[in-house]
XYZ file of N, CA, C and O in Angstrom:
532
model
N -18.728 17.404 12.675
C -18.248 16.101 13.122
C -19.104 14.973 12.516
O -18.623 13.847 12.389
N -20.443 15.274 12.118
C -21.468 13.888 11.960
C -20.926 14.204 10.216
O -20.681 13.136 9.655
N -20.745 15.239 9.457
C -20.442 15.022 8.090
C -19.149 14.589 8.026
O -18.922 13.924 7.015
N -18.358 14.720 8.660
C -17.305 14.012 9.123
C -17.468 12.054 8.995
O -17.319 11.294 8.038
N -17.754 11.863 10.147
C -18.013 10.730 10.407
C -18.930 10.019 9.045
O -18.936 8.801 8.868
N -19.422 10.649 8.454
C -20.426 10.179 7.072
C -19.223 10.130 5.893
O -19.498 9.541 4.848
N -18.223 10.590 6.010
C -17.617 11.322 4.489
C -16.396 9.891 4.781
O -16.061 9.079 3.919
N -15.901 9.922 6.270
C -15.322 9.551 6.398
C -15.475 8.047 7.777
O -15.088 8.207 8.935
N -16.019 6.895 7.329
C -16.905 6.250 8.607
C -15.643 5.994 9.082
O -15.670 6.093 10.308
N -14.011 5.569 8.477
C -12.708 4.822 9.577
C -11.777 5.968 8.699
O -11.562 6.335 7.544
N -11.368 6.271 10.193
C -9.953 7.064 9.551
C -8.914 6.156 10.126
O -8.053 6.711 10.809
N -8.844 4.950 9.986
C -7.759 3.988 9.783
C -7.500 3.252 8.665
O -8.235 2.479 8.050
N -5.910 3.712 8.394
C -5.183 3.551 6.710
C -4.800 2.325 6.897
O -4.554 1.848 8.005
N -4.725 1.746 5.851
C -3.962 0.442 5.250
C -2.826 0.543 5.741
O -2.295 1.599 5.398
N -1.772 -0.515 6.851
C -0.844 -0.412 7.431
C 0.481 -0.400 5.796
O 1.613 0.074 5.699
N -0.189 -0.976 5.029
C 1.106 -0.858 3.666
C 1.277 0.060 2.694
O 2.340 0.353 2.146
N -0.255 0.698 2.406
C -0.091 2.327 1.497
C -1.224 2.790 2.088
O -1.897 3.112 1.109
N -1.786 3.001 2.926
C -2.298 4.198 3.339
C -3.771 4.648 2.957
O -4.334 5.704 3.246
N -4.216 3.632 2.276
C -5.714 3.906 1.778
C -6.417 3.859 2.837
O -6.241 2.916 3.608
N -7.333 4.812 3.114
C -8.458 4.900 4.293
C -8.897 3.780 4.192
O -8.806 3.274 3.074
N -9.466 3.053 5.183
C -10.639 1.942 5.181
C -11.756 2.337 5.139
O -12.163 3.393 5.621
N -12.530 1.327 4.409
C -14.289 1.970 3.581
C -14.878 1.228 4.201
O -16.000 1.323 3.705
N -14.955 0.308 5.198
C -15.647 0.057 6.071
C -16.799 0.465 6.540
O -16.684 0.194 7.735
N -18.066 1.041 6.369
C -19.391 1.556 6.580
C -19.419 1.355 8.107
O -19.694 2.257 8.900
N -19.118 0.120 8.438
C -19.525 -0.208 10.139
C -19.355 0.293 10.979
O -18.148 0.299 11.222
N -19.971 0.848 11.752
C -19.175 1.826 12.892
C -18.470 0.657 13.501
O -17.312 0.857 13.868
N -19.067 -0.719 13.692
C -18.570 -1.306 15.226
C -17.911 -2.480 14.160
O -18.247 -3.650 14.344
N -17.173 -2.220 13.287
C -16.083 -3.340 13.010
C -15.454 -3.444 13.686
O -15.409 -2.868 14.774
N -14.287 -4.749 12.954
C -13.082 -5.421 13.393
C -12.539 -5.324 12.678
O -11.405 -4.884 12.872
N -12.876 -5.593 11.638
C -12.127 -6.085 10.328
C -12.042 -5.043 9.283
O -13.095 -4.858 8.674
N -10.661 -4.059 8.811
C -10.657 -3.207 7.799
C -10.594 -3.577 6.223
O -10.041 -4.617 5.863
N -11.137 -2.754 5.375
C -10.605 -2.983 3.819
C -10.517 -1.785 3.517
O -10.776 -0.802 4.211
N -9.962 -1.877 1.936
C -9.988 -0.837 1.454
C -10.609 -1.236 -0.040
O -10.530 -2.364 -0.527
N -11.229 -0.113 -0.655
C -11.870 -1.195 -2.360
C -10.930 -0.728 -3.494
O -11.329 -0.183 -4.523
N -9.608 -1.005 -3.190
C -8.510 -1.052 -3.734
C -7.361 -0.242 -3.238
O -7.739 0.757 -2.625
N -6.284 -0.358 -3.309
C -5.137 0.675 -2.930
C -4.295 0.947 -3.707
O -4.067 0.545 -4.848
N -3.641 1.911 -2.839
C -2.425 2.910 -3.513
C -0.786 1.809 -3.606
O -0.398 0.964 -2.799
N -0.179 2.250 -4.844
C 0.934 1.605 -4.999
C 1.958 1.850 -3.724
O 2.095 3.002 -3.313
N 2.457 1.095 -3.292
C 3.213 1.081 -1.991
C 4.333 2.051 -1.534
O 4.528 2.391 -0.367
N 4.973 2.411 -2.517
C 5.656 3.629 -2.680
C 5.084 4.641 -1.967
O 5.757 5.441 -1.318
N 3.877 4.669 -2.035
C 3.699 6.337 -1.752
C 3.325 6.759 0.166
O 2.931 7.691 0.866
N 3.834 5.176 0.279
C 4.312 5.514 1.713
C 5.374 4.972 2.479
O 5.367 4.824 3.701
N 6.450 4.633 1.553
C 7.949 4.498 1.479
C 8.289 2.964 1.410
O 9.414 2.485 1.546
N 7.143 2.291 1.181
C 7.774 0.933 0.829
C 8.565 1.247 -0.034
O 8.537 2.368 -0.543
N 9.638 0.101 -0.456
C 11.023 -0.162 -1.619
C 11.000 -1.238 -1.519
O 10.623 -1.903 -0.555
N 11.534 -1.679 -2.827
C 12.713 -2.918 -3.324
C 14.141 -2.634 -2.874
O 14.701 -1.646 -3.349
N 14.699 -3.312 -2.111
C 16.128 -2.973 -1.991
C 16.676 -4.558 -2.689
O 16.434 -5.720 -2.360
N 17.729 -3.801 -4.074
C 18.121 -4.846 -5.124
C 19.745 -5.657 -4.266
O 20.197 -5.379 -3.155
N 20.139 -6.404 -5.009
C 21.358 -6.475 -4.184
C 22.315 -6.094 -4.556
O 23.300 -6.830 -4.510
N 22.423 -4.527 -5.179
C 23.373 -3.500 -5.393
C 23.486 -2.655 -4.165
O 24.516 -2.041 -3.883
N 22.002 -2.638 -3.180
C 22.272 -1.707 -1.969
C 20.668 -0.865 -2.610
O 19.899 -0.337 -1.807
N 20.417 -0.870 -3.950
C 19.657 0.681 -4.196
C 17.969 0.420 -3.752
O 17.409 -0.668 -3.888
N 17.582 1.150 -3.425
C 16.309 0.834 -2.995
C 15.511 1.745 -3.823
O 15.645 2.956 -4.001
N 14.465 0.733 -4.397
C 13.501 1.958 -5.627
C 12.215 1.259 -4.965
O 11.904 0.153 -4.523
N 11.445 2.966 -5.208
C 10.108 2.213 -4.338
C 8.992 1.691 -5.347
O 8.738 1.882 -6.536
N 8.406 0.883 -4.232
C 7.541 -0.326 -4.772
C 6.362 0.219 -5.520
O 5.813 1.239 -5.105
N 5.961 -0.363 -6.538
C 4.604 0.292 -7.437
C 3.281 -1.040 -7.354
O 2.141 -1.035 -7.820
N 4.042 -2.118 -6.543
C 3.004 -2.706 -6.390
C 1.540 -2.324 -5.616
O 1.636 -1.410 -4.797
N 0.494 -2.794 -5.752
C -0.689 -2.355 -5.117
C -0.528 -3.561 -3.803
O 0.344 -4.408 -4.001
N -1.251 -3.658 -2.610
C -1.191 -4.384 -1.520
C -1.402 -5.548 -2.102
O -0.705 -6.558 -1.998
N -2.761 -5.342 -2.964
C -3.641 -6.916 -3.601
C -2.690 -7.653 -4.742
O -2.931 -8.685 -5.369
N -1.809 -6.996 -4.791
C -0.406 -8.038 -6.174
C 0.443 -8.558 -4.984
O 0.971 -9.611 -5.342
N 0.667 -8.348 -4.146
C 1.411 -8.681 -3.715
C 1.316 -10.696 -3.230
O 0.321 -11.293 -2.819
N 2.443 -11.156 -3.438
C 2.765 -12.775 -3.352
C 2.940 -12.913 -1.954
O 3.154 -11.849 -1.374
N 2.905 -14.014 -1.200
C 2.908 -14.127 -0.119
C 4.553 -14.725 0.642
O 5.028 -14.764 1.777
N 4.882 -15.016 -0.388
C 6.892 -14.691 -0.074
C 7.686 -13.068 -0.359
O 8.713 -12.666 0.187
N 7.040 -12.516 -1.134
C 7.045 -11.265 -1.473
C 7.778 -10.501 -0.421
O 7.054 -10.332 0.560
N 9.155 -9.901 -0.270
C 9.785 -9.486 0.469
C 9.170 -7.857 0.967
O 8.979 -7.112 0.006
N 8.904 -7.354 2.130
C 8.261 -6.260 2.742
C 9.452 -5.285 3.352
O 10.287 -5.905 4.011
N 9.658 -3.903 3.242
C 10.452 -3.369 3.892
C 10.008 -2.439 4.456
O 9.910 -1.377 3.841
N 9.614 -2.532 5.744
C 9.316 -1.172 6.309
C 10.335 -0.170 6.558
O 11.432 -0.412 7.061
N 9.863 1.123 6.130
C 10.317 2.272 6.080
C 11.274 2.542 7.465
O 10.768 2.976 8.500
N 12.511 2.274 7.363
C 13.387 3.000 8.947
C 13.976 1.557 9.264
O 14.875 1.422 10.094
N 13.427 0.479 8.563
C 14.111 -1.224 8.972
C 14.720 -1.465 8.144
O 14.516 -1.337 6.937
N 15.938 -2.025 8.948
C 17.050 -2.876 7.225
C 16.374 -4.264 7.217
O 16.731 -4.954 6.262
N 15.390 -4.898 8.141
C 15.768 -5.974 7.596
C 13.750 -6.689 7.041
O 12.784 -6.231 7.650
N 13.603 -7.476 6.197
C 12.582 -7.539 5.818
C 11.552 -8.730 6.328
O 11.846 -9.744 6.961
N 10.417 -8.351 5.918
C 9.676 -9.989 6.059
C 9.022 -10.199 4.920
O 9.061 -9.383 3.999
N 8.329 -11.357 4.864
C 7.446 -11.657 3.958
C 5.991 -11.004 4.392
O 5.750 -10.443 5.460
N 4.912 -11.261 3.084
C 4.224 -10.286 2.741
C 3.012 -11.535 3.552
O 1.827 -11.257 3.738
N 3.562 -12.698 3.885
C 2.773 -13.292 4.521
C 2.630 -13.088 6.113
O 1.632 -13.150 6.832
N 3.835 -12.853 6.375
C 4.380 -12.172 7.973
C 3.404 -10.948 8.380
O 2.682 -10.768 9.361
N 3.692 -10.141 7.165
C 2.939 -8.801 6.881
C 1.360 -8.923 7.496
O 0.789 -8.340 8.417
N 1.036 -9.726 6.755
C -0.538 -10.176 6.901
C -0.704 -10.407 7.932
O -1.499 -9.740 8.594
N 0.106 -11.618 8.548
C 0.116 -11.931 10.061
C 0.254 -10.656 11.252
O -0.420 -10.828 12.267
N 0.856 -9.751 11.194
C 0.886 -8.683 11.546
C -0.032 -7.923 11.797
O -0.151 -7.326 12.866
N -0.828 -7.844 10.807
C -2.256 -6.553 10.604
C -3.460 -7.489 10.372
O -4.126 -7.501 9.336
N -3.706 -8.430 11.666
C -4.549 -9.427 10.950
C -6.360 -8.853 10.827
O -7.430 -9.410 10.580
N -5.912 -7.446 11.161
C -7.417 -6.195 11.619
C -7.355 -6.358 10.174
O -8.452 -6.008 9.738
N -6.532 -6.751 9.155
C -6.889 -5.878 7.633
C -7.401 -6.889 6.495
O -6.664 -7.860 6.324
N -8.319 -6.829 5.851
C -8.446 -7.441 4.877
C -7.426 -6.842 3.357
O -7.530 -5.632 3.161
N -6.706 -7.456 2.571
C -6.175 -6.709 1.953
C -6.972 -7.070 0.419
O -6.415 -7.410 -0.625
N -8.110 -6.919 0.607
C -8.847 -7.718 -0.575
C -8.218 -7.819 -1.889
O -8.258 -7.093 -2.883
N -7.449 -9.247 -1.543
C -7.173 -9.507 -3.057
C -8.243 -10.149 -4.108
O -8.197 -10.439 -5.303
N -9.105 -10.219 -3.208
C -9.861 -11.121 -4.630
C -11.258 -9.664 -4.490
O -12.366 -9.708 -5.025
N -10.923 -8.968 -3.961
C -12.063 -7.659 -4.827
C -12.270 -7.481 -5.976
O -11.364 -6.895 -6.568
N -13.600 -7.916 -6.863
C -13.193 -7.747 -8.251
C -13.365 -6.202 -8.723
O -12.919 -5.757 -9.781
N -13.972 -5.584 -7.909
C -14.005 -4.219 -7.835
C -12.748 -2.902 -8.172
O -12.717 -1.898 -8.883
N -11.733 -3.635 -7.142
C -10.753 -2.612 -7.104
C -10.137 -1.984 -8.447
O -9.601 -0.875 -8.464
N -10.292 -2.945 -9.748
C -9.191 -2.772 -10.799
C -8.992 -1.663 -11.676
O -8.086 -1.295 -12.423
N -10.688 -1.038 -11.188
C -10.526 0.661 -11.943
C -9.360 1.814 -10.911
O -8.388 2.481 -11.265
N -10.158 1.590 -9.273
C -9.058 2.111 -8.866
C -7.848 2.439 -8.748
O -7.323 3.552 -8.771
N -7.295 1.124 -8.584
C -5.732 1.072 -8.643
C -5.659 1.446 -9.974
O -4.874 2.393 -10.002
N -6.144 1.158 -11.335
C -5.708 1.708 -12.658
C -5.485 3.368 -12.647
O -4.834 3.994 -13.483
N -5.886 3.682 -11.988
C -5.982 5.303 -11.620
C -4.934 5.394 -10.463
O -4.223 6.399 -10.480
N -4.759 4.576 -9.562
C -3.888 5.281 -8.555
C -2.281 4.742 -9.264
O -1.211 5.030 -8.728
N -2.364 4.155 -10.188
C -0.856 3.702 -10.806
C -0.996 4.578 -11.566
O 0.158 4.754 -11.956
N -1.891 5.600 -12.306
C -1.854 6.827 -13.077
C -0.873 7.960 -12.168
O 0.288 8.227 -12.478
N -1.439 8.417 -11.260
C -1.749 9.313 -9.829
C 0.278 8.689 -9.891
O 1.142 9.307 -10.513
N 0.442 7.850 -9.365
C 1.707 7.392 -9.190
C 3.047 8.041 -9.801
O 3.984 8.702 -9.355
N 2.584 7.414 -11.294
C 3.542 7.938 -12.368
C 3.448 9.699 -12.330
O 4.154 10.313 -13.131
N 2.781 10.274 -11.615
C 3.351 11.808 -11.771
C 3.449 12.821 -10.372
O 3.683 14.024 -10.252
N 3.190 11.873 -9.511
C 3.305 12.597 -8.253
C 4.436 11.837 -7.297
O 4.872 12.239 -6.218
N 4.820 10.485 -8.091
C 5.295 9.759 -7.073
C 6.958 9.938 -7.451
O 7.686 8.946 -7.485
N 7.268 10.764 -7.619
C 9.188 11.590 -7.986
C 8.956 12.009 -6.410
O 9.451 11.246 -5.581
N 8.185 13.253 -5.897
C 7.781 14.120 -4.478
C 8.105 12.739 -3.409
O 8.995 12.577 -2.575
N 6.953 11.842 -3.847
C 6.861 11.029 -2.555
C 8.991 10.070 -2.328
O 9.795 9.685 -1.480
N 8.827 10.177 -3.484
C 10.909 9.084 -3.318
C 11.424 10.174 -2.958
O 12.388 9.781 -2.300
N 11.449 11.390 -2.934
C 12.803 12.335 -2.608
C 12.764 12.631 -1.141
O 13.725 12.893 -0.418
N 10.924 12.508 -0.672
C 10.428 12.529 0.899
C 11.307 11.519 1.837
O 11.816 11.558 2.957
N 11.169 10.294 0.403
C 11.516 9.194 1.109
C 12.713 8.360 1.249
O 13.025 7.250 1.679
N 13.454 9.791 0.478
C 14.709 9.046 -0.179
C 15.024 7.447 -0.436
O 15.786 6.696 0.171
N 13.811 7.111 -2.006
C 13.958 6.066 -2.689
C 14.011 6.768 -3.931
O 13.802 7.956 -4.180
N 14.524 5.228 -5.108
C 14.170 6.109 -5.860
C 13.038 5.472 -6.805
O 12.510 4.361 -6.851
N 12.885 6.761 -7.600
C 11.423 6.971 -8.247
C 12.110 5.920 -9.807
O 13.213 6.022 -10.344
N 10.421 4.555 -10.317
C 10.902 4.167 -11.012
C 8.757 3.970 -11.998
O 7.776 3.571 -11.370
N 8.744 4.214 -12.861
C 7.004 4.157 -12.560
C 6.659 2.080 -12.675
O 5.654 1.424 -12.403
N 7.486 1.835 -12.987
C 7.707 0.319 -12.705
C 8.262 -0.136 -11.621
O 8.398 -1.324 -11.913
N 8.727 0.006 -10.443
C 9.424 -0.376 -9.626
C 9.721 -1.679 -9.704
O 10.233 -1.907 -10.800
N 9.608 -2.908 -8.851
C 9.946 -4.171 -9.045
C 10.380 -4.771 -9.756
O 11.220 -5.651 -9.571
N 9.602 -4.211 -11.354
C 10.661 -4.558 -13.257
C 11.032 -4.107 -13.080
O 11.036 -3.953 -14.301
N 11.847 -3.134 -12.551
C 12.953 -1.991 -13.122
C 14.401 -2.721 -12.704
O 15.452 -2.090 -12.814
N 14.376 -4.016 -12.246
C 15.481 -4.535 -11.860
C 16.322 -4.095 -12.929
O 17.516 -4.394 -12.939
């Protein structure tokens, strides 16, 4: 349990893809993550206005603050500013200058595992999502 608690100090994920929070503090408030996973890979989508929904490859920290949000099981959306308002426990560090190796790797990770995660999620798989209009 204590290598536990060392390996892992918050086992609370990013409410938008799921990255553990790296938080060191035992007695925070406030979560981050030092970069995240493209949104897809926990069923965010673009739904185009054909009906088709392809999931999102954005990282949390690209995201615009009109930026339309769809949670997984809801037809209807909010903004990515709403979003924020929502999870106001989360830092979504966009201005980490840190993160950019990560995510360069988890948009790697993406493009070949993330077919599994759209068929889970019945979206579909695009390794561009959002361009793929």
């Amino acid at each position: 349990e204590e290598l536990k608690d060392k390996l892992i100090p918050c086992p609370v994920r990013c409410p938008c893809c799921g990255r553990l929070c790296a938080n060191p503090d035992p007695s925070h408030t406030v979560h981050y993550a030092c970069g995240h996973y493209p949104r897809g890979f926990t069923g965010r989508y673009v739904r185009f206005s054909s009906g088709k929904e392809i999931a999102s490859t954005l990282m949390c920290t690209e995201m615009k603050e009109n930026t339309s949000v769809y949670e997984p099981g809801y037809q209807k959306a909010i903004t990515w500013k709403e979003f924020k308002e929502k999870h106001e426990d989360w830092d979504f560090g966009e201005s980490d200058p840190d993160r950019h190796d990560f995510e360069e790797k988890a948009q790697k990770a993406w493009k070949k595992v993330g077919p599994r995660f759209c068929k889970s999620f019945r979206t579909t798989f695009t390794e561009y999502g959002e361009q793929s209009a």
